[in-house]
Amino acid sequence: MHEFSLAQSVIETTLAVARDRNVERIQKVILKFGIFALVQEDQFRFCFDLIKTESNLTATSELEIDWIPGELQCESCDFKGMVKTSPQEHNELAPIFQCPACKSYSTKIISGTETIIDSIVV
Ligand SMILES: [Zn+2]
């Protein structure tokens, strides 16, 4: 389960930062996910809400997810550019992306697979 381990590592990092700075409560965690990171937002939120209750530091933390566009290069035509597909359209089992120009599936991901903790609000 990709979302579960990702949520776990986000919470672990958040807790480490909180302990480092002697913070008593984390109000909000702001994440940036690339649209090609193949994170199912609903599943991720579910896992995050489950794991956050294990510590008082994160038990009431809000979660904000910003989706950032990714860059795709097509191997069938000359297209290379940013793609802003809705994350809900992604299927974890079939991580292929269609070229917006020629509809080919022979595409290569240049960027947009990142999962970043943008900021932690205390
Ligand atoms: Zn193309």
PDB file of C-alpha atoms and ligand atoms in Angstrom:
ATOM      1  CA  MET A   1       0.000   0.000   0.000  1.00  0.00           C
ATOM      2  CA  HIS A   2       1.795   3.009  -1.382  1.00  0.00           C
ATOM      3  CA  GLU A   3      -0.470   5.584   0.328  1.00  0.00           C
ATOM      4  CA  PHE A   4      -0.097   3.989   3.753  1.00  0.00           C
ATOM      5  CA  SER A   5       3.707   3.991   3.760  1.00  0.00           C
ATOM      6  CA  LEU A   6       3.762   7.487   2.303  1.00  0.00           C
ATOM      7  CA  ALA A   7       1.394   8.773   5.007  1.00  0.00           C
ATOM      8  CA  GLN A   8       3.513   7.003   7.607  1.00  0.00           C
ATOM      9  CA  SER A   9       6.718   8.672   6.461  1.00  0.00           C
ATOM     10  CA  VAL A  10       5.010  12.091   6.272  1.00  0.00           C
ATOM     11  CA  ILE A  11       3.809  11.713   9.885  1.00  0.00           C
ATOM     12  CA  GLU A  12       7.221  10.450  11.027  1.00  0.00           C
ATOM     13  CA  THR A  13       8.954  13.455   9.463  1.00  0.00           C
ATOM     14  CA  THR A  14       6.350  15.816  10.914  1.00  0.00           C
ATOM     15  CA  LEU A  15       6.815  14.329  14.394  1.00  0.00           C
ATOM     16  CA  ALA A  16      10.593  14.555  14.119  1.00  0.00           C
ATOM     17  CA  VAL A  17      10.347  18.255  13.217  1.00  0.00           C
ATOM     18  CA  ALA A  18       7.885  18.868  16.066  1.00  0.00           C
ATOM     19  CA  ARG A  19      10.134  17.178  18.628  1.00  0.00           C
ATOM     20  CA  ASP A  20      13.181  18.991  17.312  1.00  0.00           C
ATOM     21  CA  ARG A  21      11.528  22.335  17.869  1.00  0.00           C
ATOM     22  CA  ASN A  22       9.683  21.460  21.061  1.00  0.00           C
ATOM     23  CA  VAL A  23       6.308  22.018  19.462  1.00  0.00           C
ATOM     24  CA  GLU A  24       3.281  20.700  21.330  1.00  0.00           C
ATOM     25  CA  ARG A  25       0.834  20.521  18.488  1.00  0.00           C
ATOM     26  CA  ILE A  26       0.945  20.477  14.724  1.00  0.00           C
ATOM     27  CA  GLN A  27      -1.950  22.451  13.279  1.00  0.00           C
ATOM     28  CA  LYS A  28      -1.529  21.674   9.662  1.00  0.00           C
ATOM     29  CA  VAL A  29       0.668  19.749   7.275  1.00  0.00           C
ATOM     30  CA  ILE A  30       0.916  21.098   3.740  1.00  0.00           C
ATOM     31  CA  LEU A  31       2.083  18.664   1.082  1.00  0.00           C
ATOM     32  CA  LYS A  32       2.898  19.025  -2.565  1.00  0.00           C
ATOM     33  CA  PHE A  33       2.312  16.025  -4.771  1.00  0.00           C
ATOM     34  CA  GLY A  34       3.244  15.819  -8.413  1.00  0.00           C
ATOM     35  CA  ILE A  35       0.357  14.648 -10.586  1.00  0.00           C
ATOM     36  CA  PHE A  36       2.468  11.684 -11.710  1.00  0.00           C
ATOM     37  CA  ALA A  37       3.267  10.595  -8.149  1.00  0.00           C
ATOM     38  CA  LEU A  38       0.286   8.230  -8.401  1.00  0.00           C
ATOM     39  CA  VAL A  39      -1.061   9.036  -4.985  1.00  0.00           C
ATOM     40  CA  GLN A  40      -4.779   8.411  -4.570  1.00  0.00           C
ATOM     41  CA  GLU A  41      -5.847  11.452  -2.558  1.00  0.00           C
ATOM     42  CA  ASP A  42      -8.819   9.775  -0.821  1.00  0.00           C
ATOM     43  CA  GLN A  43      -6.719   6.811   0.231  1.00  0.00           C
ATOM     44  CA  PHE A  44      -3.881   9.021   1.349  1.00  0.00           C
ATOM     45  CA  ARG A  45      -6.213  11.184   3.473  1.00  0.00           C
ATOM     46  CA  PHE A  46      -7.720   8.068   5.013  1.00  0.00           C
ATOM     47  CA  CYS A  47      -4.277   6.708   5.974  1.00  0.00           C
ATOM     48  CA  PHE A  48      -3.088  10.086   7.219  1.00  0.00           C
ATOM     49  CA  ASP A  49      -6.149  10.484   9.478  1.00  0.00           C
ATOM     50  CA  LEU A  50      -5.632   6.982  10.796  1.00  0.00           C
ATOM     51  CA  ILE A  51      -1.923   7.315  11.583  1.00  0.00           C
ATOM     52  CA  LYS A  52      -2.047  10.877  12.938  1.00  0.00           C
ATOM     53  CA  THR A  53      -4.083   9.773  15.972  1.00  0.00           C
ATOM     54  CA  GLU A  54      -1.112   7.743  17.230  1.00  0.00           C
ATOM     55  CA  SER A  55       0.491  10.910  18.598  1.00  0.00           C
ATOM     56  CA  ASN A  56      -1.019  13.882  20.458  1.00  0.00           C
ATOM     57  CA  LEU A  57       1.238  16.107  18.390  1.00  0.00           C
ATOM     58  CA  THR A  58      -0.566  15.253  15.172  1.00  0.00           C
ATOM     59  CA  ALA A  59      -3.952  13.989  16.408  1.00  0.00           C
ATOM     60  CA  THR A  60      -5.775  17.169  15.340  1.00  0.00           C
ATOM     61  CA  SER A  61      -3.561  18.125  12.409  1.00  0.00           C
ATOM     62  CA  GLU A  62      -5.227  19.243   9.237  1.00  0.00           C
ATOM     63  CA  LEU A  63      -3.953  18.051   5.904  1.00  0.00           C
ATOM     64  CA  GLU A  64      -3.610  20.204   2.825  1.00  0.00           C
ATOM     65  CA  ILE A  65      -2.552  18.721  -0.488  1.00  0.00           C
ATOM     66  CA  ASP A  66      -1.469  20.869  -3.411  1.00  0.00           C
ATOM     67  CA  TRP A  67      -1.175  19.091  -6.734  1.00  0.00           C
ATOM     68  CA  ILE A  68       1.631  20.306  -8.920  1.00  0.00           C
ATOM     69  CA  PRO A  69       1.721  19.760 -12.683  1.00  0.00           C
ATOM     70  CA  GLY A  70       4.155  17.387 -14.314  1.00  0.00           C
ATOM     71  CA  GLU A  71       6.124  17.434 -17.508  1.00  0.00           C
ATOM     72  CA  LEU A  72       5.643  14.792 -20.132  1.00  0.00           C
ATOM     73  CA  GLN A  73       7.645  13.991 -23.239  1.00  0.00           C
ATOM     74  CA  CYS A  74       6.059  12.110 -26.118  1.00  0.00           C
ATOM     75  CA  GLU A  75       8.069   9.566 -28.038  1.00  0.00           C
ATOM     76  CA  SER A  76       5.651   9.488 -30.976  1.00  0.00           C
ATOM     77  CA  CYS A  77       5.505  13.203 -31.722  1.00  0.00           C
ATOM     78  CA  ASP A  78       7.512  16.252 -30.680  1.00  0.00           C
ATOM     79  CA  PHE A  79       5.325  17.154 -27.726  1.00  0.00           C
ATOM     80  CA  LYS A  80       7.082  18.077 -24.531  1.00  0.00           C
ATOM     81  CA  GLY A  81       5.293  20.087 -21.923  1.00  0.00           C
ATOM     82  CA  MET A  82       3.358  20.471 -18.733  1.00  0.00           C
ATOM     83  CA  VAL A  83       0.309  18.335 -18.106  1.00  0.00           C
ATOM     84  CA  LYS A  84      -2.337  19.081 -15.503  1.00  0.00           C
ATOM     85  CA  THR A  85      -4.405  15.929 -15.398  1.00  0.00           C
ATOM     86  CA  SER A  86      -6.783  15.621 -12.508  1.00  0.00           C
ATOM     87  CA  PRO A  87      -5.220  13.275  -9.937  1.00  0.00           C
ATOM     88  CA  GLN A  88      -8.467  11.295  -9.721  1.00  0.00           C
ATOM     89  CA  GLU A  89      -7.938  10.035 -13.240  1.00  0.00           C
ATOM     90  CA  HIS A  90      -4.828   8.159 -12.291  1.00  0.00           C
ATOM     91  CA  ASN A  91      -4.890   4.440 -11.890  1.00  0.00           C
ATOM     92  CA  GLU A  92      -2.133   3.055  -9.728  1.00  0.00           C
ATOM     93  CA  LEU A  93      -2.124  -0.229 -11.606  1.00  0.00           C
ATOM     94  CA  ALA A  94      -1.680   1.357 -15.005  1.00  0.00           C
ATOM     95  CA  PRO A  95       0.655   4.299 -14.689  1.00  0.00           C
ATOM     96  CA  ILE A  96       0.586   5.377 -18.300  1.00  0.00           C
ATOM     97  CA  PHE A  97      -0.103   8.841 -19.539  1.00  0.00           C
ATOM     98  CA  GLN A  98      -1.503   9.962 -22.839  1.00  0.00           C
ATOM     99  CA  CYS A  99       0.185  12.580 -24.966  1.00  0.00           C
ATOM    100  CA  PRO A 100      -2.157  15.597 -25.085  1.00  0.00           C
ATOM    101  CA  ALA A 101      -1.040  16.342 -28.651  1.00  0.00           C
ATOM    102  CA  CYS A 102      -1.230  13.016 -30.521  1.00  0.00           C
ATOM    103  CA  LYS A 103      -2.955  10.771 -27.908  1.00  0.00           C
ATOM    104  CA  SER A 104      -0.080   8.304 -27.953  1.00  0.00           C
ATOM    105  CA  TYR A 105       0.742   6.363 -24.803  1.00  0.00           C
ATOM    106  CA  SER A 106       4.462   6.235 -25.620  1.00  0.00           C
ATOM    107  CA  THR A 107       5.290   8.933 -23.158  1.00  0.00           C
ATOM    108  CA  LYS A 108       8.069   9.569 -20.731  1.00  0.00           C
ATOM    109  CA  ILE A 109       7.688  11.432 -17.447  1.00  0.00           C
ATOM    110  CA  ILE A 110      10.187  14.283 -17.075  1.00  0.00           C
ATOM    111  CA  SER A 111       8.923  15.681 -13.767  1.00  0.00           C
ATOM    112  CA  GLY A 112       5.862  15.563 -11.544  1.00  0.00           C
ATOM    113  CA  THR A 113       6.537  12.460  -9.449  1.00  0.00           C
ATOM    114  CA  GLU A 114       7.575  14.314  -6.314  1.00  0.00           C
ATOM    115  CA  THR A 115       5.975  13.968  -2.895  1.00  0.00           C
ATOM    116  CA  ILE A 116       7.147  16.909  -0.816  1.00  0.00           C
ATOM    117  CA  ILE A 117       6.336  18.200   2.642  1.00  0.00           C
ATOM    118  CA  ASP A 118       5.923  21.869   1.768  1.00  0.00           C
ATOM    119  CA  SER A 119       5.350  23.220   5.260  1.00  0.00           C
ATOM    120  CA  ILE A 120       4.303  22.284   8.732  1.00  0.00           C
ATOM    121  CA  VAL A 121       2.102  24.798  10.566  1.00  0.00           C
ATOM    122  CA  VAL A 122       2.421  24.799  14.346  1.00  0.00           C
TER     123      VAL A 122
HETATM  124 ZN    ZN B   1       2.547  12.866 -28.934  1.00  0.00          ZN
END
